[in-house]
mmCIF file of C-alpha atoms and ligand atoms in Angstrom:
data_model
loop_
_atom_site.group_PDB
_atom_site.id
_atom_site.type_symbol
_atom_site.label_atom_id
_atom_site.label_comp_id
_atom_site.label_asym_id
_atom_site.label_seq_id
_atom_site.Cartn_x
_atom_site.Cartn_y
_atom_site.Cartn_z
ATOM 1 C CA UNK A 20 157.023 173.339 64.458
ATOM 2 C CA UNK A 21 153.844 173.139 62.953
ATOM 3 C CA UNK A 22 153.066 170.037 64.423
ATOM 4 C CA UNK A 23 153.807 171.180 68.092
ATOM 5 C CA UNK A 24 151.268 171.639 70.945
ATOM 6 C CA UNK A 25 150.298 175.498 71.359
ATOM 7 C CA UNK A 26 149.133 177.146 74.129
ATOM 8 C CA UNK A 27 146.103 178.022 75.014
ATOM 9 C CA UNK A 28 144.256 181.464 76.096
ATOM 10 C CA UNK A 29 144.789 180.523 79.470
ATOM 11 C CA UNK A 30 148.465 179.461 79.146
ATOM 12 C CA UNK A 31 149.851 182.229 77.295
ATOM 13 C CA UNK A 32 148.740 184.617 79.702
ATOM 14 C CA UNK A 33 150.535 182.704 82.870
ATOM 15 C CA UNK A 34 153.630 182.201 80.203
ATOM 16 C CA UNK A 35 153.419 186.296 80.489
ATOM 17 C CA UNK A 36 152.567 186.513 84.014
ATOM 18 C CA UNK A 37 155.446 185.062 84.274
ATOM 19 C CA UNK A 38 157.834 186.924 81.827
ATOM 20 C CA UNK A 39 156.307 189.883 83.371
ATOM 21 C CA UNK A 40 157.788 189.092 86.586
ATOM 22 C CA UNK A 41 161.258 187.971 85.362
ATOM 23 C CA UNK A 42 161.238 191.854 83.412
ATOM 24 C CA UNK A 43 160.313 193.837 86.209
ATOM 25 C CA UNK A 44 162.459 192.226 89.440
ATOM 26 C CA UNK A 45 165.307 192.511 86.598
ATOM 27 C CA UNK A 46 164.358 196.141 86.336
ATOM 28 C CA UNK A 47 164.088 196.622 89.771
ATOM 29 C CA UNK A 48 167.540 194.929 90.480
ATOM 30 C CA UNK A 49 169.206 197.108 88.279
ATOM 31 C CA UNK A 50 167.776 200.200 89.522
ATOM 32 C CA UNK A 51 168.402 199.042 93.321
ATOM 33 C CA UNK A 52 172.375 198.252 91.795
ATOM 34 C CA UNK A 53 172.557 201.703 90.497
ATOM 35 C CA UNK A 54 171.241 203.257 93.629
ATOM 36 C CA UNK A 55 174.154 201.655 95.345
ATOM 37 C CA UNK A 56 171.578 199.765 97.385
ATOM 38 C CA UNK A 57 172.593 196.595 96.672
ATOM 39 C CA UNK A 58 175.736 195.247 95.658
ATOM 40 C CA UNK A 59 176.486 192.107 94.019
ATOM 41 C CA UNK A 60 177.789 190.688 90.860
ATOM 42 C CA UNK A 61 174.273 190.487 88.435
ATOM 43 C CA UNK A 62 174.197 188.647 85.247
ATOM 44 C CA UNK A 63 170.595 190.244 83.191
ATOM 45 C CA UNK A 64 168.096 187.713 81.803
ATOM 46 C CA UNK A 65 166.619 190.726 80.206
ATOM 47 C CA UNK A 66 165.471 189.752 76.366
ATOM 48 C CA UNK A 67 165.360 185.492 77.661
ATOM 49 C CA UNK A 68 162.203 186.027 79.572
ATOM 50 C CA UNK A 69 160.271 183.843 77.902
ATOM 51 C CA UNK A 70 162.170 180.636 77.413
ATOM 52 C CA UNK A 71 161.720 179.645 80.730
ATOM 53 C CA UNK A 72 158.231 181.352 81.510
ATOM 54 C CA UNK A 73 156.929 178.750 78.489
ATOM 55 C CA UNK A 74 158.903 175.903 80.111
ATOM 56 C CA UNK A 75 157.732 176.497 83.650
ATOM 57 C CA UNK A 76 154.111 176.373 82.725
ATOM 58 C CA UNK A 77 154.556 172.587 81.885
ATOM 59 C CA UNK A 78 156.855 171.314 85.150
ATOM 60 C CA UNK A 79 155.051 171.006 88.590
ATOM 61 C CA UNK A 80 156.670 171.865 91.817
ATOM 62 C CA UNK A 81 158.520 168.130 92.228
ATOM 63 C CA UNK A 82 160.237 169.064 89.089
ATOM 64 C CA UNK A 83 163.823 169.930 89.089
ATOM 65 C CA UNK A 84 165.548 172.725 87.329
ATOM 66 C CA UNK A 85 169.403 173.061 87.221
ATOM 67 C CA UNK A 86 170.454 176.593 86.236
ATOM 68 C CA UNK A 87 173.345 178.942 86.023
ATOM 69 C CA UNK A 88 174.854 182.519 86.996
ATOM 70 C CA UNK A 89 172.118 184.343 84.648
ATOM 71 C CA UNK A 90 169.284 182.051 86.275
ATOM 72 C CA UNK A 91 167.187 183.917 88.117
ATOM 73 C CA UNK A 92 164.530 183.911 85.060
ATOM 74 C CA UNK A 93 165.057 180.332 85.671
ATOM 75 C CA UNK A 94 164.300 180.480 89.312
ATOM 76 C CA UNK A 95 161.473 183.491 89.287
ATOM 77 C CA UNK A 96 159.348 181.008 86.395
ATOM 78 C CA UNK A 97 159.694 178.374 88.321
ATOM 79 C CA UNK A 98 158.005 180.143 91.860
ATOM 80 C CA UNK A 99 160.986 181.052 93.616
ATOM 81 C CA UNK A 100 159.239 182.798 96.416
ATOM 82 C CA UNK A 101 160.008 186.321 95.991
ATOM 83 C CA UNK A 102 160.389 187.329 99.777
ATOM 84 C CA UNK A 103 163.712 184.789 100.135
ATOM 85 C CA UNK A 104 164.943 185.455 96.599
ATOM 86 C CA UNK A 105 165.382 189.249 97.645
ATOM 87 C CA UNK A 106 166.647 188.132 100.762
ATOM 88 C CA UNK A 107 169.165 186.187 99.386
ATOM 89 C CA UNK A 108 170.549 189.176 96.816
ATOM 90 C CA UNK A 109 170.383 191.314 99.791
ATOM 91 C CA UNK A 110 172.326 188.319 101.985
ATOM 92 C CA UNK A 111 169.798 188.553 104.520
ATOM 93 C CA UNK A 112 169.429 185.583 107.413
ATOM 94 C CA UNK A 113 165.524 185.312 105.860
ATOM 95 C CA UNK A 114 167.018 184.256 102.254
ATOM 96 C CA UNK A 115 166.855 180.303 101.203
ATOM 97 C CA UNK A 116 170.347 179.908 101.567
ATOM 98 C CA UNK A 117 170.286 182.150 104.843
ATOM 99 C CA UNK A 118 171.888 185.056 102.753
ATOM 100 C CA UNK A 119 175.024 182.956 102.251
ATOM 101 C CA UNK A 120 174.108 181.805 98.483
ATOM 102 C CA UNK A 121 173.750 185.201 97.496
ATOM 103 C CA UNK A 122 173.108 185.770 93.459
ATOM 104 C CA UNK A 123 174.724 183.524 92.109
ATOM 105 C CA UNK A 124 173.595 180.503 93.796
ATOM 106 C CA UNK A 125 170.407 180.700 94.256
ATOM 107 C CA UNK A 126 168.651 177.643 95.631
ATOM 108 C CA UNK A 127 165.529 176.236 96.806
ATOM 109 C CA UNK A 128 164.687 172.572 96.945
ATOM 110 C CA UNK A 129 160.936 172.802 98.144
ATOM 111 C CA UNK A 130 160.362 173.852 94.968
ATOM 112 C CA UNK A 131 162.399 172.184 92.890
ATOM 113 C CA UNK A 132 164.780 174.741 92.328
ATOM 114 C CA UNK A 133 168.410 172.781 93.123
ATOM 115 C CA UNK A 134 171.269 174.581 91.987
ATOM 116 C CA UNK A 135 172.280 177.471 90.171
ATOM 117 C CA UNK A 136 176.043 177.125 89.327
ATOM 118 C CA UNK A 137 178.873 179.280 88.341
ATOM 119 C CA UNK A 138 181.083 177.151 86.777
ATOM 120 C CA UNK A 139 180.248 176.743 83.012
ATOM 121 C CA UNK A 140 178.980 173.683 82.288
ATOM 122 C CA UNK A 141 178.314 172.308 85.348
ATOM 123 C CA UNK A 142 174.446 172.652 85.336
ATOM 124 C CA UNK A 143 174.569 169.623 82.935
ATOM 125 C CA UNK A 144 176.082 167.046 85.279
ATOM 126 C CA UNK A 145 174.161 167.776 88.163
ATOM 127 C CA UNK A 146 170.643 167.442 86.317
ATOM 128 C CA UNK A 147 171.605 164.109 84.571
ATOM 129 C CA UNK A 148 172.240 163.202 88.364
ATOM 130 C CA UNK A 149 169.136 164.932 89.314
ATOM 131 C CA UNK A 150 167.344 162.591 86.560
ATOM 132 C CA UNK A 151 168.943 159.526 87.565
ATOM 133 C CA UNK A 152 167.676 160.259 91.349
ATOM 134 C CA UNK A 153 164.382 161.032 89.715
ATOM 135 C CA UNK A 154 164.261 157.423 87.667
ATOM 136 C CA UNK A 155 165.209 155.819 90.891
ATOM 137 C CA UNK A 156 162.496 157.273 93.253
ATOM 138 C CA UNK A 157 159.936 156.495 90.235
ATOM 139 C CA UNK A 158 157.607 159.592 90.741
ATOM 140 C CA UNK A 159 157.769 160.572 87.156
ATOM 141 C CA UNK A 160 159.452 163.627 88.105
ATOM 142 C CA UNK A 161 161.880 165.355 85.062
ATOM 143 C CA UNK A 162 164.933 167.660 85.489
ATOM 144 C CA UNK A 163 165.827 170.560 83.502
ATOM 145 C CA UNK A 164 169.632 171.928 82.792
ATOM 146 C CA UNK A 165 169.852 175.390 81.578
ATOM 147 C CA UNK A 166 172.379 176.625 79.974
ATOM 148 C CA UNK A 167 173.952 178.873 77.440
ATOM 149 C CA UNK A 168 175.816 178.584 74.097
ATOM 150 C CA UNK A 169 178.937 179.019 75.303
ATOM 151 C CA UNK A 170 178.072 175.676 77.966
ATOM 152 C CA UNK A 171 177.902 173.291 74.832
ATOM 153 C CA UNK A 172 181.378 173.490 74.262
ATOM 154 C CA UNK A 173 182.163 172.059 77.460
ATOM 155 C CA UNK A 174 183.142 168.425 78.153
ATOM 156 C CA UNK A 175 180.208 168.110 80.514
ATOM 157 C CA UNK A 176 177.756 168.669 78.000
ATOM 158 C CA UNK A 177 178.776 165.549 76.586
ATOM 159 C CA UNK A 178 179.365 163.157 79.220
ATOM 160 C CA UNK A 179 176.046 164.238 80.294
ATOM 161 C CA UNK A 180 174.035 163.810 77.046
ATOM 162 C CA UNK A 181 175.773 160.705 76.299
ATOM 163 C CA UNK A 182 174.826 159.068 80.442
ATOM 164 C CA UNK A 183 171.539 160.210 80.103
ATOM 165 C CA UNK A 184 170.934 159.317 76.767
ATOM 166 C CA UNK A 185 172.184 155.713 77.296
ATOM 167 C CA UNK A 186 170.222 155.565 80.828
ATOM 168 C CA UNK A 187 167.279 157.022 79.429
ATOM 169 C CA UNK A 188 166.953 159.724 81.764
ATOM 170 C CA UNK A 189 163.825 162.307 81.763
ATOM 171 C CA UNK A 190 166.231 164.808 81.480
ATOM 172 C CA UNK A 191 165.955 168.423 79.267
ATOM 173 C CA UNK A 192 168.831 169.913 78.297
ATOM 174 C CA UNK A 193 167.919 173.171 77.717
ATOM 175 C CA UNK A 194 170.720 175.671 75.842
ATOM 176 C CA UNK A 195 169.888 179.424 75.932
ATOM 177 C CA UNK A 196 171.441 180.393 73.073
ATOM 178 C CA UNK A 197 172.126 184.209 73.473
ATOM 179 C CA UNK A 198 174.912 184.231 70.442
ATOM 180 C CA UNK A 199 177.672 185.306 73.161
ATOM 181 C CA UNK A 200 179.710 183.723 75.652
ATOM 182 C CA UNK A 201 180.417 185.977 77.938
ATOM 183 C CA UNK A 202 182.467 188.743 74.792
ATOM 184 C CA UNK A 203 182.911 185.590 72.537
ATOM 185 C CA UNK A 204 180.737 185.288 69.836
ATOM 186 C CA UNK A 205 179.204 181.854 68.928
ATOM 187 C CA UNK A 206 180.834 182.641 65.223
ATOM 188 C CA UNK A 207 184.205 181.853 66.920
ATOM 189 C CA UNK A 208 183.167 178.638 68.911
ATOM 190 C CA UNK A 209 181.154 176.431 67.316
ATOM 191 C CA UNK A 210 180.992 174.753 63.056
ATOM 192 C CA UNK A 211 177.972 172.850 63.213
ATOM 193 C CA UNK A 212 175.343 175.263 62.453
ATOM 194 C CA UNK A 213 173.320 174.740 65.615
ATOM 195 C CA UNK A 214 174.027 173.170 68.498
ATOM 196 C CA UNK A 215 171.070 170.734 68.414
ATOM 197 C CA UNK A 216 172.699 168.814 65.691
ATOM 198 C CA UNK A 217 174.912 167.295 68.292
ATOM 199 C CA UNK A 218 171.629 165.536 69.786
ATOM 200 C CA UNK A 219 172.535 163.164 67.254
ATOM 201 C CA UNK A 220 175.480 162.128 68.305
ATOM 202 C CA UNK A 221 173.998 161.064 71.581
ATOM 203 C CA UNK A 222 170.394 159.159 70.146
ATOM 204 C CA UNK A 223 168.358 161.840 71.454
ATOM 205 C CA UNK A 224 165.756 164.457 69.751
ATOM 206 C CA UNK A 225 167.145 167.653 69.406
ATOM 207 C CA UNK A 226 165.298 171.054 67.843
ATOM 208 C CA UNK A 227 166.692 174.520 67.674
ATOM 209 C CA UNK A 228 163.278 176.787 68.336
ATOM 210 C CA UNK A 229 162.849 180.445 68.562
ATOM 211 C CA UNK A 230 162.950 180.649 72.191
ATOM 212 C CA UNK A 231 161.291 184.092 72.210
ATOM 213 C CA UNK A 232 158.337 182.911 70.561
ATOM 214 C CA UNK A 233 156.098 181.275 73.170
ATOM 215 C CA UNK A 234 154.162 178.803 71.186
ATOM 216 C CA UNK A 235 157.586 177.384 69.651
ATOM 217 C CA UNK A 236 159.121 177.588 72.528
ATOM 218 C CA UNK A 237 155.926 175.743 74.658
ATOM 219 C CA UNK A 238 155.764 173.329 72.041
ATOM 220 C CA UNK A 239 158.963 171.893 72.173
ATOM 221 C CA UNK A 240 159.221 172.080 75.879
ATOM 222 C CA UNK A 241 156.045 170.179 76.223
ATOM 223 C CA UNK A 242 157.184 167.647 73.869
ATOM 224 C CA UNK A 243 160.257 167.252 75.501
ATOM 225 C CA UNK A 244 158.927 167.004 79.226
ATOM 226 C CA UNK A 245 156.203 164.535 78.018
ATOM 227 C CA UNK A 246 158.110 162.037 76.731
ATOM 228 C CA UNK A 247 161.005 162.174 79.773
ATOM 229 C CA UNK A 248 157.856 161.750 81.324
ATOM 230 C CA UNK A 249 157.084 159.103 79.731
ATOM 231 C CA UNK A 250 160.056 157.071 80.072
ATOM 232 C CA UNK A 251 161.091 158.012 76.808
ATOM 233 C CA UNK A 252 164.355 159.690 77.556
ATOM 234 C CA UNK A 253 166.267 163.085 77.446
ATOM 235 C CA UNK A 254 165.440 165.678 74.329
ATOM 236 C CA UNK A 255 168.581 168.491 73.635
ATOM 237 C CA UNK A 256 166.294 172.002 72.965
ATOM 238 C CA UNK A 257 168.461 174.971 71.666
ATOM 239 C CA UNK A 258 166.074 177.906 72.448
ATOM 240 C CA UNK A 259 167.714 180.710 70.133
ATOM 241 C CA UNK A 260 167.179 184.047 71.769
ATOM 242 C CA UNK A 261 169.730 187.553 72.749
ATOM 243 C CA UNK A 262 170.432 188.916 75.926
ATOM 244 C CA UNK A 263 170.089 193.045 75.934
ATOM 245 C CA UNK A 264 172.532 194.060 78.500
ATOM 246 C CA UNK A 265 176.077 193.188 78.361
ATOM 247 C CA UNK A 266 177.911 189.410 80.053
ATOM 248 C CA UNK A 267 177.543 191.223 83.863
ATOM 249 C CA UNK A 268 175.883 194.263 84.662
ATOM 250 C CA UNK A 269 178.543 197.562 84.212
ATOM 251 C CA UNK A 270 179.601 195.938 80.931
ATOM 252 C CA UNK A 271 178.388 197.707 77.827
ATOM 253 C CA UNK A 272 178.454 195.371 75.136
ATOM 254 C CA UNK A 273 181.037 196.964 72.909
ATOM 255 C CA UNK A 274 182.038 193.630 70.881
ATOM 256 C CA UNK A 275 177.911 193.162 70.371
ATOM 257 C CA UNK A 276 177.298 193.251 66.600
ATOM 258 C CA UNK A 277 175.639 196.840 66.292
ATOM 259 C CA UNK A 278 173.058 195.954 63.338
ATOM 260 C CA UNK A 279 172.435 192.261 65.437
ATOM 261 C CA UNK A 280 171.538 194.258 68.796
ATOM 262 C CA UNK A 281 169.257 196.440 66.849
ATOM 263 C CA UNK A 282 167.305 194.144 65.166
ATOM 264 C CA UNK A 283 167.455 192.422 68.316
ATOM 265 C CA UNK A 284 165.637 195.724 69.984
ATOM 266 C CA UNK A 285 162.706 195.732 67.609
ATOM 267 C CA UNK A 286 162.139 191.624 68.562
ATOM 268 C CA UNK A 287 161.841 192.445 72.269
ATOM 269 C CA UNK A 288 159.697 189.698 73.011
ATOM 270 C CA UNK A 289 158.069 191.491 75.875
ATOM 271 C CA UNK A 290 155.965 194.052 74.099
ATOM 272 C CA UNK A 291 155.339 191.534 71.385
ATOM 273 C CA UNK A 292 153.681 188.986 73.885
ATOM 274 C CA UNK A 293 151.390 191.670 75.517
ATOM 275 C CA UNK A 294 150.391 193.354 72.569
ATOM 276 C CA UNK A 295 149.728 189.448 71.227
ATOM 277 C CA UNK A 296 147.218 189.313 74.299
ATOM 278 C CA UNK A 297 145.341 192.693 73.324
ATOM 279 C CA UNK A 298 145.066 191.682 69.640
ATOM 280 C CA UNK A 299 143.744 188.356 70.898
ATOM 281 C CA UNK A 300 141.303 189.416 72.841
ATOM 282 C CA UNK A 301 143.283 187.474 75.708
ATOM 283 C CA UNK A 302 143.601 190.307 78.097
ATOM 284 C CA UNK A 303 142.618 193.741 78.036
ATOM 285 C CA UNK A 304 145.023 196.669 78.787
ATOM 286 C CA UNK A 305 143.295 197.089 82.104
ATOM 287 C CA UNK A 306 143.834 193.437 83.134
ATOM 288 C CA UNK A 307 147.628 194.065 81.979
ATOM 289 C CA UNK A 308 147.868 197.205 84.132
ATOM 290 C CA UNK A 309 146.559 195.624 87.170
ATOM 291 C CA UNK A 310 148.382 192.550 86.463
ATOM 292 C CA UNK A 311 151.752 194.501 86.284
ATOM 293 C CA UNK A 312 151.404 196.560 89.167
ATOM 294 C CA UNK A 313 150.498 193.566 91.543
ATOM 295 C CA UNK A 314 154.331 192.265 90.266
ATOM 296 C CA UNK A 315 155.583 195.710 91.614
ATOM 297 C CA UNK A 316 153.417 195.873 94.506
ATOM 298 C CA UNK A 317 155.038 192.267 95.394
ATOM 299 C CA UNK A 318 158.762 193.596 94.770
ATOM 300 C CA UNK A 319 158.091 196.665 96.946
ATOM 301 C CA UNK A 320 157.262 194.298 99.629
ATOM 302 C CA UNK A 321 159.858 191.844 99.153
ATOM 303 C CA UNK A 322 162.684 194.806 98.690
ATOM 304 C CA UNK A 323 161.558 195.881 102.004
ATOM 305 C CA UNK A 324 160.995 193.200 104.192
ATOM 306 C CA UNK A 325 164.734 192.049 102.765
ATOM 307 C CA UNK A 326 166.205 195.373 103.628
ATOM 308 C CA UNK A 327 164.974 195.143 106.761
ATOM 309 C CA UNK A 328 165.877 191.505 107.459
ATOM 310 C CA UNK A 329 169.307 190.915 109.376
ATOM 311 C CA UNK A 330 172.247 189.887 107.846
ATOM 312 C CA UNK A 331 174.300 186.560 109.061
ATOM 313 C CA UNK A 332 175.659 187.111 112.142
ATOM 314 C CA UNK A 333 179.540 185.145 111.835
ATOM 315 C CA UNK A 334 178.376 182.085 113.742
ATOM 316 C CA UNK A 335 176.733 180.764 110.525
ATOM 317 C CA UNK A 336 179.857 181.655 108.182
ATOM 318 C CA UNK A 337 180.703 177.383 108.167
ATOM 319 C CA UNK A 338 176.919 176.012 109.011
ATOM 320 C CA UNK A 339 175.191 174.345 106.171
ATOM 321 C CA UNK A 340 179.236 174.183 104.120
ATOM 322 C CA UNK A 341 179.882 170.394 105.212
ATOM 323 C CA UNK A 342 177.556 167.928 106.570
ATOM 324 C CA UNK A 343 179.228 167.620 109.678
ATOM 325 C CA UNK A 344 181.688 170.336 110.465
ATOM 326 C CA UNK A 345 185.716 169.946 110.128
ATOM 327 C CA UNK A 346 186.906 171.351 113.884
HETATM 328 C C1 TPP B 420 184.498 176.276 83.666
HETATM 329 C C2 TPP B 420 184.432 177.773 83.474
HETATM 330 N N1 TPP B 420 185.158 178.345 82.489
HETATM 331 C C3 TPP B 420 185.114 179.689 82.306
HETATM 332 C C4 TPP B 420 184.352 180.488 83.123
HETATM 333 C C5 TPP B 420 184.293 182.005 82.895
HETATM 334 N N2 TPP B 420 182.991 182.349 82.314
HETATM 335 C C6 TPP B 420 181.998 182.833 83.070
HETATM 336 S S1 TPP B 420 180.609 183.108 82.184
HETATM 337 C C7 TPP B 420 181.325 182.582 80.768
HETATM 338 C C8 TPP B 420 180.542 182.579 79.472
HETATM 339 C C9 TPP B 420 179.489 181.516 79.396
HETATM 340 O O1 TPP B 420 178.597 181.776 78.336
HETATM 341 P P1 TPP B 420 177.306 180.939 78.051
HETATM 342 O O2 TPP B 420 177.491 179.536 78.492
HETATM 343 O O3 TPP B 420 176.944 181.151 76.620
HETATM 344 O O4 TPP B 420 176.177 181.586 78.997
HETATM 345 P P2 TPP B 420 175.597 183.064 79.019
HETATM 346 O O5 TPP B 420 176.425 183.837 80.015
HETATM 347 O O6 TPP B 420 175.675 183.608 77.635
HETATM 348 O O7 TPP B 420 174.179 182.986 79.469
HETATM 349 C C10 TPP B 420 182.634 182.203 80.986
HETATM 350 C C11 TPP B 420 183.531 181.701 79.931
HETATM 351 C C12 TPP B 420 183.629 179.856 84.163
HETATM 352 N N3 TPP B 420 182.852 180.550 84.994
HETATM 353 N N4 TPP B 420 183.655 178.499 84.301
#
């Protein structure tokens, strides 16, 4: 990785601005879950925060991201506004999807944000689409797919890498590798040692990173969005990292290797980051404080004005479903 851009003083502390965000409305969430205030089906990002905080730094609002179930790290990086995300957990009318997405498909085009899917796998397909669409208009935008480890053992991983590869797509196929698919481990599903091997098969670049480490995983994603942007074609990035809570929230994580979860504890890449910053002389723990509570200050507000927000009334239940509506 050596040879891979870093970020700079300025970067790294948006990459944590970011991550900062993505920890706290996950912590919020769950506490809002627990409280019986909201009730949904919520798949934690916690301990993946920074994969797509260091991605997001490099893609501009035209840029597309396709993402899945566990996306909203995905979606918050990217500046999903924070008023209609809440809305749309809460299925309130003021959400992006008017409350009728809900958390598991949260979407918003204006900023690039186009899907986030349930099915496994089928972040891949879209994108590649997404990329072609994005060739076509010629405005040099690229499109991300995230996904997770359990996603590359789909056939739409390879239909995808394979169109865009031979298209030459500026497409990023981004695995989160967590180590579990849902309660399978990646022991059981995969023999090539990592995933990014299979880039090969397909023509295309393809690095495994430590997707908790910001500069490795800024490097690679810079690499990789310059040269789709360049007209160079799709790169296949496995971003190794763990997720701390268990497959959906109320699951505990029993079939978790013990000794892998805590070693996975003392790697929390959140406290390493911001301590990073301190020892850096990036940001002092003052600017950290204030920086933090402005990201609660900001939920607070967005909890509330969602709460307060109306739901759907039944009118809308078939609006926005089909283009033109089947009487
Ligand atoms: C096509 C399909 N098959 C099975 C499922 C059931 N399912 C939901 S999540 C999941 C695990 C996916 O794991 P991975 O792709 O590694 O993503 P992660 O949840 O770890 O982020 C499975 C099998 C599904 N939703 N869609």
């Amino acid at each position: 990785m050596s040879n891979y851009p870093k970020p700079d003083a300025a970067t790294l502390l948006e990459i944590y601005k970011k991550a900062a965000l993505i920890k706290q409305n996950d912590e919020r969430v769950i506490k809002q879950m627990m409280a019986g205030k909201l009730v949904m089906p919520y798949y934690s990002p916690r301990g993946q925060e920074i994969i797509p905080s260091a991605l997001s730094v490099s893609l501009t609002d035209d840029d597309y991201i396709c993402t899945i179930y566990r996306g909203i790290h995905d979606m918050l990086a990217k500046g999903f506004p924070l008023d209609a995300l809440w809305a749309e957990l809460a299925g309130r009318v003021t959400g992006t999807c008017k409350g009728k997405g809900g958390p598991m498909h949260l979407t918003c085009p204006e900023k690039g944000m186009m899907v986030t899917t349930g099915i496994v796998g089928s972040s891949m397909p879209i994108a590649t689409g997404l990329g072609w669409a994005a060739k076509l208009d010629g405005k040099n935008r690229v499109s991300v797919a995230n996904f997770g480890d359990g996603a590359a053992n789909i056939g739409a991983f390879h239909e995808s890498m394979n169109m865009a590869a031979v298209w030459k797509l500026p497409v990023i196929f981004l695995c989160q590798n967590n180590l579990y698919a849902e309660h399978t481990s990646i022991a059981y599903s995969r023999v090539v040692e990592k995933i990014s091997e299979r880039a090969a098969g397909y023509g295309m670049p393809g690095v495994t990173v430590n997707g908790n480490d910001p500069d490795e995983m800024y490097g690679a994603a810079k690499v990789a969005i310059d040269r789709a942007r360049a007209g160079e074609g799709p790169t296949l990035i496995e971003a190794m990292t763990f997720r701390f809570n268990g497959h959906l929230l109320g699951e505990s994580g029993g079939y978790m290797d013990k000794d892998l979860y805590a070693d996975a504890q003392t790697k929390d890449p959140m406290p390493i980051l911001r301590a990073r910053l301190v020892t850096e002389g990036i940001a002092s723990e003052e600017t950290l404080k204030a920086i933090e509570a402005d990201i609660d200050a900001r939920i607070d507000a967005a909890l509330t004005a969602a709460m307060d927000a109306p739901f759907p009334d039944l009118a809308e239940l078939k609006r926005d479903v089909f283009a033109e509506e089947i009487a």
